């Protein structure tokens, strides 16, 4: 079959797949899609069908019509202890094949591997429909940017990116973006955002929250990122509104964004304390082997913030700070790099979850400031100030 014919065939098959997939959720049509973020960024040796499909698409010369980025890489030889490096290289043995296929399919750059695509040039506009499939990125796109995406399954996002079309249902539609929970934050001080997100996600599961009480503080964009990632992992939340803060909640008044008969959750100091205790379950007195900071990947502002926090101090345990390759390159070209090195920090762009998926990592004691990593792995949660107090000493 000629490559033109084969490309036409594949386009028809992808269209039919998206239509069938959409029908399951009541969708009747495909709508324009402006961006794609690919979730399955690890070249797992045992996965076959995904590679077969991607290879066919690449051989037919098909490419994404929209910006394409992918989730973080699983491997970083500099960051891993020797045993993990060896087992990881075996487990993720198809990594170079995966990366070469993604490049052929339109990855925006050789290093576009991060769960924060919006920090490296793949940032949709308010109201635009996109096809993303990484839960922390999906909730960020919907809530912080005000773009529209469902929590897509792997390959659905890639087909949508190649066709420039995606099925219209769920969070793409106004009527499904209303909140069914009113969350009243009544803590006496600025909440820990990873803990707050975990508490909300664990309580409301896949619903949408409308959060009030956070406008008492000047909430950072990256605090919303981290809170969302926790909600999307302790529950399956794909969108949240924060009164006076997130774009849709700024545009519409409370009554327009809350469903009738909504439920209520009051968050106070006690419920936050109980949630944090749950996230620290399994904590031990022995020193950790590894500290992981940056899941989801850190923004430039977060790294600058850490530089200030560790000034004059040094981590006493092996510490990974994670960010997109592009962000790390920028840090490496600044004075901050030397400061982080002096503080004993190793910068990397891996996904720590794929690291902890390597079976022998269970022997390692890991602590993390990420509510998401604490949920999915054996890592124990500690917030930034606890990490600084327990695991740094004067340099
Ligand atoms: Fe990102 Fe991996 Fe954490 S995809 S959110 S670094 S689990």
PDB file of C-alpha atoms in Angstrom, residues 89-290:
ATOM      1  CA  UNK A  89      17.586   0.685  32.127  1.00  0.00           C
ATOM      2  CA  UNK A  90      16.300  -2.851  31.647  1.00  0.00           C
ATOM      3  CA  UNK A  91      12.691  -2.062  32.619  1.00  0.00           C
ATOM      4  CA  UNK A  92      12.508   1.046  30.426  1.00  0.00           C
ATOM      5  CA  UNK A  93      14.507  -0.578  27.628  1.00  0.00           C
ATOM      6  CA  UNK A  94      12.391   0.980  24.840  1.00  0.00           C
ATOM      7  CA  UNK A  95      12.993   4.563  25.962  1.00  0.00           C
ATOM      8  CA  UNK A  96      15.072   5.644  22.938  1.00  0.00           C
ATOM      9  CA  UNK A  97      12.593   4.048  20.552  1.00  0.00           C
ATOM     10  CA  UNK A  98       9.743   5.921  22.233  1.00  0.00           C
ATOM     11  CA  UNK A  99      11.590   9.237  22.081  1.00  0.00           C
ATOM     12  CA  UNK A 100      12.503   8.835  18.410  1.00  0.00           C
ATOM     13  CA  UNK A 101       8.873   8.020  17.580  1.00  0.00           C
ATOM     14  CA  UNK A 102       7.586  11.034  19.513  1.00  0.00           C
ATOM     15  CA  UNK A 103      10.017  13.281  17.643  1.00  0.00           C
ATOM     16  CA  UNK A 104       8.758  11.931  14.327  1.00  0.00           C
ATOM     17  CA  UNK A 105       5.190  12.501  15.493  1.00  0.00           C
ATOM     18  CA  UNK A 106       5.860  16.175  16.165  1.00  0.00           C
ATOM     19  CA  UNK A 107       7.283  16.612  19.691  1.00  0.00           C
ATOM     20  CA  UNK A 108       8.030  20.352  19.953  1.00  0.00           C
ATOM     21  CA  UNK A 109      11.658  19.707  20.904  1.00  0.00           C
ATOM     22  CA  UNK A 110      14.008  16.839  21.711  1.00  0.00           C
ATOM     23  CA  UNK A 111      13.716  17.678  25.412  1.00  0.00           C
ATOM     24  CA  UNK A 112       9.972  18.385  25.704  1.00  0.00           C
ATOM     25  CA  UNK A 113       9.528  15.849  28.532  1.00  0.00           C
ATOM     26  CA  UNK A 114       7.775  17.264  31.587  1.00  0.00           C
ATOM     27  CA  UNK A 115       4.396  17.197  33.330  1.00  0.00           C
ATOM     28  CA  UNK A 116       4.373  21.016  33.193  1.00  0.00           C
ATOM     29  CA  UNK A 117       4.050  21.584  29.425  1.00  0.00           C
ATOM     30  CA  UNK A 118       2.690  25.087  30.128  1.00  0.00           C
ATOM     31  CA  UNK A 119       6.174  26.135  31.354  1.00  0.00           C
ATOM     32  CA  UNK A 120       7.896  25.118  28.108  1.00  0.00           C
ATOM     33  CA  UNK A 121       5.744  26.641  25.400  1.00  0.00           C
ATOM     34  CA  UNK A 122       2.752  24.298  25.214  1.00  0.00           C
ATOM     35  CA  UNK A 123       0.293  26.595  26.967  1.00  0.00           C
ATOM     36  CA  UNK A 124      -3.216  26.912  25.565  1.00  0.00           C
ATOM     37  CA  UNK A 125      -5.308  30.054  25.768  1.00  0.00           C
ATOM     38  CA  UNK A 126      -8.294  30.540  28.032  1.00  0.00           C
ATOM     39  CA  UNK A 127     -11.300  28.656  26.630  1.00  0.00           C
ATOM     40  CA  UNK A 128      -9.320  26.595  24.093  1.00  0.00           C
ATOM     41  CA  UNK A 129     -10.037  22.886  23.772  1.00  0.00           C
ATOM     42  CA  UNK A 130      -6.990  20.618  24.166  1.00  0.00           C
ATOM     43  CA  UNK A 131      -6.311  16.899  24.537  1.00  0.00           C
ATOM     44  CA  UNK A 132      -4.097  16.259  27.544  1.00  0.00           C
ATOM     45  CA  UNK A 133      -3.819  13.044  29.515  1.00  0.00           C
ATOM     46  CA  UNK A 134      -1.614  13.676  32.534  1.00  0.00           C
ATOM     47  CA  UNK A 135      -3.857  14.213  35.547  1.00  0.00           C
ATOM     48  CA  UNK A 136      -1.828  17.049  37.129  1.00  0.00           C
ATOM     49  CA  UNK A 137      -1.571  18.855  33.779  1.00  0.00           C
ATOM     50  CA  UNK A 138      -5.251  18.287  32.962  1.00  0.00           C
ATOM     51  CA  UNK A 139      -6.442  19.864  36.210  1.00  0.00           C
ATOM     52  CA  UNK A 140      -4.001  22.764  35.740  1.00  0.00           C
ATOM     53  CA  UNK A 141      -5.201  23.390  32.170  1.00  0.00           C
ATOM     54  CA  UNK A 142      -8.857  23.371  33.211  1.00  0.00           C
ATOM     55  CA  UNK A 143      -8.556  25.284  36.463  1.00  0.00           C
ATOM     56  CA  UNK A 144      -5.559  27.611  36.334  1.00  0.00           C
ATOM     57  CA  UNK A 145      -5.531  28.411  32.606  1.00  0.00           C
ATOM     58  CA  UNK A 146      -9.250  27.998  31.976  1.00  0.00           C
ATOM     59  CA  UNK A 147      -8.635  25.814  28.894  1.00  0.00           C
ATOM     60  CA  UNK A 148     -10.779  22.710  28.399  1.00  0.00           C
ATOM     61  CA  UNK A 149      -9.710  19.086  28.432  1.00  0.00           C
ATOM     62  CA  UNK A 150     -10.983  15.781  29.687  1.00  0.00           C
ATOM     63  CA  UNK A 151      -8.767  13.375  31.610  1.00  0.00           C
ATOM     64  CA  UNK A 152      -8.051  11.498  28.397  1.00  0.00           C
ATOM     65  CA  UNK A 153      -6.818   7.945  28.122  1.00  0.00           C
ATOM     66  CA  UNK A 154      -3.381   7.272  26.686  1.00  0.00           C
ATOM     67  CA  UNK A 155      -3.352   7.326  22.831  1.00  0.00           C
ATOM     68  CA  UNK A 156      -6.678   9.189  22.693  1.00  0.00           C
ATOM     69  CA  UNK A 157      -4.681  12.389  23.292  1.00  0.00           C
ATOM     70  CA  UNK A 158      -2.193  11.468  20.544  1.00  0.00           C
ATOM     71  CA  UNK A 159      -4.907  10.672  17.996  1.00  0.00           C
ATOM     72  CA  UNK A 160      -6.583  13.985  18.883  1.00  0.00           C
ATOM     73  CA  UNK A 161      -3.301  15.839  18.372  1.00  0.00           C
ATOM     74  CA  UNK A 162      -2.651  14.215  15.000  1.00  0.00           C
ATOM     75  CA  UNK A 163      -6.187  14.861  13.740  1.00  0.00           C
ATOM     76  CA  UNK A 164      -6.475  18.281  15.420  1.00  0.00           C
ATOM     77  CA  UNK A 165      -9.882  17.025  16.614  1.00  0.00           C
ATOM     78  CA  UNK A 166     -11.188  15.544  19.847  1.00  0.00           C
ATOM     79  CA  UNK A 167     -14.574  14.219  21.028  1.00  0.00           C
ATOM     80  CA  UNK A 168     -16.809  16.832  22.628  1.00  0.00           C
ATOM     81  CA  UNK A 169     -18.084  15.755  26.043  1.00  0.00           C
ATOM     82  CA  UNK A 170     -17.412  16.115  29.772  1.00  0.00           C
ATOM     83  CA  UNK A 171     -15.309  19.077  30.830  1.00  0.00           C
ATOM     84  CA  UNK A 172     -15.382  20.541  27.316  1.00  0.00           C
ATOM     85  CA  UNK A 173     -18.977  21.622  27.878  1.00  0.00           C
ATOM     86  CA  UNK A 174     -20.181  24.558  30.020  1.00  0.00           C
ATOM     87  CA  UNK A 175     -22.846  22.504  31.772  1.00  0.00           C
ATOM     88  CA  UNK A 176     -20.265  20.021  33.072  1.00  0.00           C
ATOM     89  CA  UNK A 177     -17.942  22.667  34.537  1.00  0.00           C
ATOM     90  CA  UNK A 178     -20.150  23.522  37.492  1.00  0.00           C
ATOM     91  CA  UNK A 179     -19.127  22.575  41.020  1.00  0.00           C
ATOM     92  CA  UNK A 180     -21.103  20.097  43.107  1.00  0.00           C
ATOM     93  CA  UNK A 181     -19.135  20.885  46.303  1.00  0.00           C
ATOM     94  CA  UNK A 182     -18.622  24.122  48.178  1.00  0.00           C
ATOM     95  CA  UNK A 183     -15.329  23.902  50.067  1.00  0.00           C
ATOM     96  CA  UNK A 184     -15.004  26.455  52.847  1.00  0.00           C
ATOM     97  CA  UNK A 185     -11.397  26.933  53.941  1.00  0.00           C
ATOM     98  CA  UNK A 186     -11.424  28.189  57.520  1.00  0.00           C
ATOM     99  CA  UNK A 187      -7.878  27.462  58.603  1.00  0.00           C
ATOM    100  CA  UNK A 188      -6.275  30.018  60.896  1.00  0.00           C
ATOM    101  CA  UNK A 189      -3.154  30.299  58.725  1.00  0.00           C
ATOM    102  CA  UNK A 190      -2.156  29.861  55.078  1.00  0.00           C
ATOM    103  CA  UNK A 191      -2.896  26.186  54.321  1.00  0.00           C
ATOM    104  CA  UNK A 192      -0.342  23.705  53.055  1.00  0.00           C
ATOM    105  CA  UNK A 193      -1.581  23.397  49.493  1.00  0.00           C
ATOM    106  CA  UNK A 194      -0.561  19.787  48.910  1.00  0.00           C
ATOM    107  CA  UNK A 195      -2.410  18.798  52.097  1.00  0.00           C
ATOM    108  CA  UNK A 196      -5.473  20.843  51.200  1.00  0.00           C
ATOM    109  CA  UNK A 197      -5.604  19.316  47.688  1.00  0.00           C
ATOM    110  CA  UNK A 198      -5.238  15.812  49.114  1.00  0.00           C
ATOM    111  CA  UNK A 199      -8.036  16.390  51.621  1.00  0.00           C
ATOM    112  CA  UNK A 200     -10.379  17.758  48.958  1.00  0.00           C
ATOM    113  CA  UNK A 201      -9.571  14.971  46.469  1.00  0.00           C
ATOM    114  CA  UNK A 202      -9.996  12.239  49.082  1.00  0.00           C
ATOM    115  CA  UNK A 203     -13.396  13.668  50.087  1.00  0.00           C
ATOM    116  CA  UNK A 204     -15.027  14.587  46.782  1.00  0.00           C
ATOM    117  CA  UNK A 205     -13.370  11.945  44.530  1.00  0.00           C
ATOM    118  CA  UNK A 206     -14.206  12.861  40.931  1.00  0.00           C
ATOM    119  CA  UNK A 207     -16.487  15.839  41.552  1.00  0.00           C
ATOM    120  CA  UNK A 208     -15.747  19.525  40.992  1.00  0.00           C
ATOM    121  CA  UNK A 209     -15.089  21.790  44.010  1.00  0.00           C
ATOM    122  CA  UNK A 210     -15.773  25.514  44.340  1.00  0.00           C
ATOM    123  CA  UNK A 211     -13.316  26.691  46.994  1.00  0.00           C
ATOM    124  CA  UNK A 212     -13.862  29.789  49.110  1.00  0.00           C
ATOM    125  CA  UNK A 213     -11.670  31.365  51.746  1.00  0.00           C
ATOM    126  CA  UNK A 214      -8.350  31.186  49.897  1.00  0.00           C
ATOM    127  CA  UNK A 215      -8.497  34.789  48.713  1.00  0.00           C
ATOM    128  CA  UNK A 216      -7.425  35.790  52.246  1.00  0.00           C
ATOM    129  CA  UNK A 217      -3.917  35.012  51.028  1.00  0.00           C
ATOM    130  CA  UNK A 218      -2.087  35.959  47.871  1.00  0.00           C
ATOM    131  CA  UNK A 219      -2.210  32.474  46.323  1.00  0.00           C
ATOM    132  CA  UNK A 220       0.616  31.642  43.897  1.00  0.00           C
ATOM    133  CA  UNK A 221       0.097  30.014  40.540  1.00  0.00           C
ATOM    134  CA  UNK A 222       2.353  27.140  41.619  1.00  0.00           C
ATOM    135  CA  UNK A 223       0.395  26.580  44.827  1.00  0.00           C
ATOM    136  CA  UNK A 224      -2.658  26.015  42.632  1.00  0.00           C
ATOM    137  CA  UNK A 225      -0.585  23.626  40.486  1.00  0.00           C
ATOM    138  CA  UNK A 226       0.434  21.570  43.525  1.00  0.00           C
ATOM    139  CA  UNK A 227      -3.019  21.622  45.112  1.00  0.00           C
ATOM    140  CA  UNK A 228      -4.550  20.439  41.832  1.00  0.00           C
ATOM    141  CA  UNK A 229      -2.048  17.587  41.435  1.00  0.00           C
ATOM    142  CA  UNK A 230      -2.969  16.337  44.911  1.00  0.00           C
ATOM    143  CA  UNK A 231      -6.721  16.551  44.169  1.00  0.00           C
ATOM    144  CA  UNK A 232      -6.204  14.662  40.920  1.00  0.00           C
ATOM    145  CA  UNK A 233      -4.378  11.829  42.681  1.00  0.00           C
ATOM    146  CA  UNK A 234      -6.148  11.432  46.057  1.00  0.00           C
ATOM    147  CA  UNK A 235      -9.359  11.757  44.020  1.00  0.00           C
ATOM    148  CA  UNK A 236      -9.891  12.008  40.268  1.00  0.00           C
ATOM    149  CA  UNK A 237     -10.707  15.706  40.141  1.00  0.00           C
ATOM    150  CA  UNK A 238     -10.242  17.308  36.703  1.00  0.00           C
ATOM    151  CA  UNK A 239     -11.284  20.884  37.476  1.00  0.00           C
ATOM    152  CA  UNK A 240     -11.547  23.184  40.499  1.00  0.00           C
ATOM    153  CA  UNK A 241     -12.646  26.764  40.964  1.00  0.00           C
ATOM    154  CA  UNK A 242     -11.214  29.127  43.577  1.00  0.00           C
ATOM    155  CA  UNK A 243     -13.338  32.167  44.281  1.00  0.00           C
ATOM    156  CA  UNK A 244     -11.678  35.424  43.182  1.00  0.00           C
ATOM    157  CA  UNK A 245      -8.609  33.486  42.010  1.00  0.00           C
ATOM    158  CA  UNK A 246      -9.095  31.062  39.095  1.00  0.00           C
ATOM    159  CA  UNK A 247     -10.193  32.519  35.754  1.00  0.00           C
ATOM    160  CA  UNK A 248     -13.707  31.097  35.509  1.00  0.00           C
ATOM    161  CA  UNK A 249     -14.437  32.027  39.126  1.00  0.00           C
ATOM    162  CA  UNK A 250     -13.249  35.547  38.402  1.00  0.00           C
ATOM    163  CA  UNK A 251     -15.469  35.769  35.359  1.00  0.00           C
ATOM    164  CA  UNK A 252     -18.652  34.238  36.803  1.00  0.00           C
ATOM    165  CA  UNK A 253     -20.248  34.753  40.156  1.00  0.00           C
ATOM    166  CA  UNK A 254     -20.522  31.952  42.694  1.00  0.00           C
ATOM    167  CA  UNK A 255     -24.166  31.109  41.975  1.00  0.00           C
ATOM    168  CA  UNK A 256     -23.373  30.537  38.252  1.00  0.00           C
ATOM    169  CA  UNK A 257     -20.640  28.012  39.044  1.00  0.00           C
ATOM    170  CA  UNK A 258     -22.387  26.002  41.758  1.00  0.00           C
ATOM    171  CA  UNK A 259     -24.892  23.285  40.952  1.00  0.00           C
ATOM    172  CA  UNK A 260     -28.189  23.223  42.794  1.00  0.00           C
ATOM    173  CA  UNK A 261     -28.093  20.933  45.836  1.00  0.00           C
ATOM    174  CA  UNK A 262     -24.316  21.160  46.163  1.00  0.00           C
ATOM    175  CA  UNK A 263     -22.597  19.551  49.143  1.00  0.00           C
ATOM    176  CA  UNK A 264     -20.392  21.293  51.683  1.00  0.00           C
ATOM    177  CA  UNK A 265     -17.006  20.596  53.199  1.00  0.00           C
ATOM    178  CA  UNK A 266     -15.501  22.803  55.892  1.00  0.00           C
ATOM    179  CA  UNK A 267     -11.719  22.630  56.086  1.00  0.00           C
ATOM    180  CA  UNK A 268     -10.283  23.703  59.438  1.00  0.00           C
ATOM    181  CA  UNK A 269      -7.015  23.274  61.312  1.00  0.00           C
ATOM    182  CA  UNK A 270      -8.080  19.915  62.734  1.00  0.00           C
ATOM    183  CA  UNK A 271      -9.094  18.333  59.412  1.00  0.00           C
ATOM    184  CA  UNK A 272      -5.840  19.556  57.843  1.00  0.00           C
ATOM    185  CA  UNK A 273      -3.843  18.079  60.724  1.00  0.00           C
ATOM    186  CA  UNK A 274      -5.588  14.723  60.381  1.00  0.00           C
ATOM    187  CA  UNK A 275      -5.014  14.676  56.624  1.00  0.00           C
ATOM    188  CA  UNK A 276      -1.332  15.470  57.055  1.00  0.00           C
ATOM    189  CA  UNK A 277      -0.979  12.676  59.622  1.00  0.00           C
ATOM    190  CA  UNK A 278      -2.420  10.263  57.058  1.00  0.00           C
ATOM    191  CA  UNK A 279       0.065  11.467  54.435  1.00  0.00           C
ATOM    192  CA  UNK A 280       2.901  10.858  56.918  1.00  0.00           C
ATOM    193  CA  UNK A 281       1.736   7.371  57.832  1.00  0.00           C
ATOM    194  CA  UNK A 282       4.660   4.964  57.923  1.00  0.00           C
ATOM    195  CA  UNK A 283       7.096   7.678  58.984  1.00  0.00           C
ATOM    196  CA  UNK A 284      10.207   6.297  60.680  1.00  0.00           C
ATOM    197  CA  UNK A 285      12.964   7.744  62.788  1.00  0.00           C
ATOM    198  CA  UNK A 286      15.762   6.612  60.503  1.00  0.00           C
ATOM    199  CA  UNK A 287      17.185   9.099  58.036  1.00  0.00           C
ATOM    200  CA  UNK A 288      15.812   8.923  54.485  1.00  0.00           C
ATOM    201  CA  UNK A 289      17.946   7.727  51.568  1.00  0.00           C
ATOM    202  CA  UNK A 290      16.385  10.238  49.229  1.00  0.00           C
TER     203      UNK A 290
END
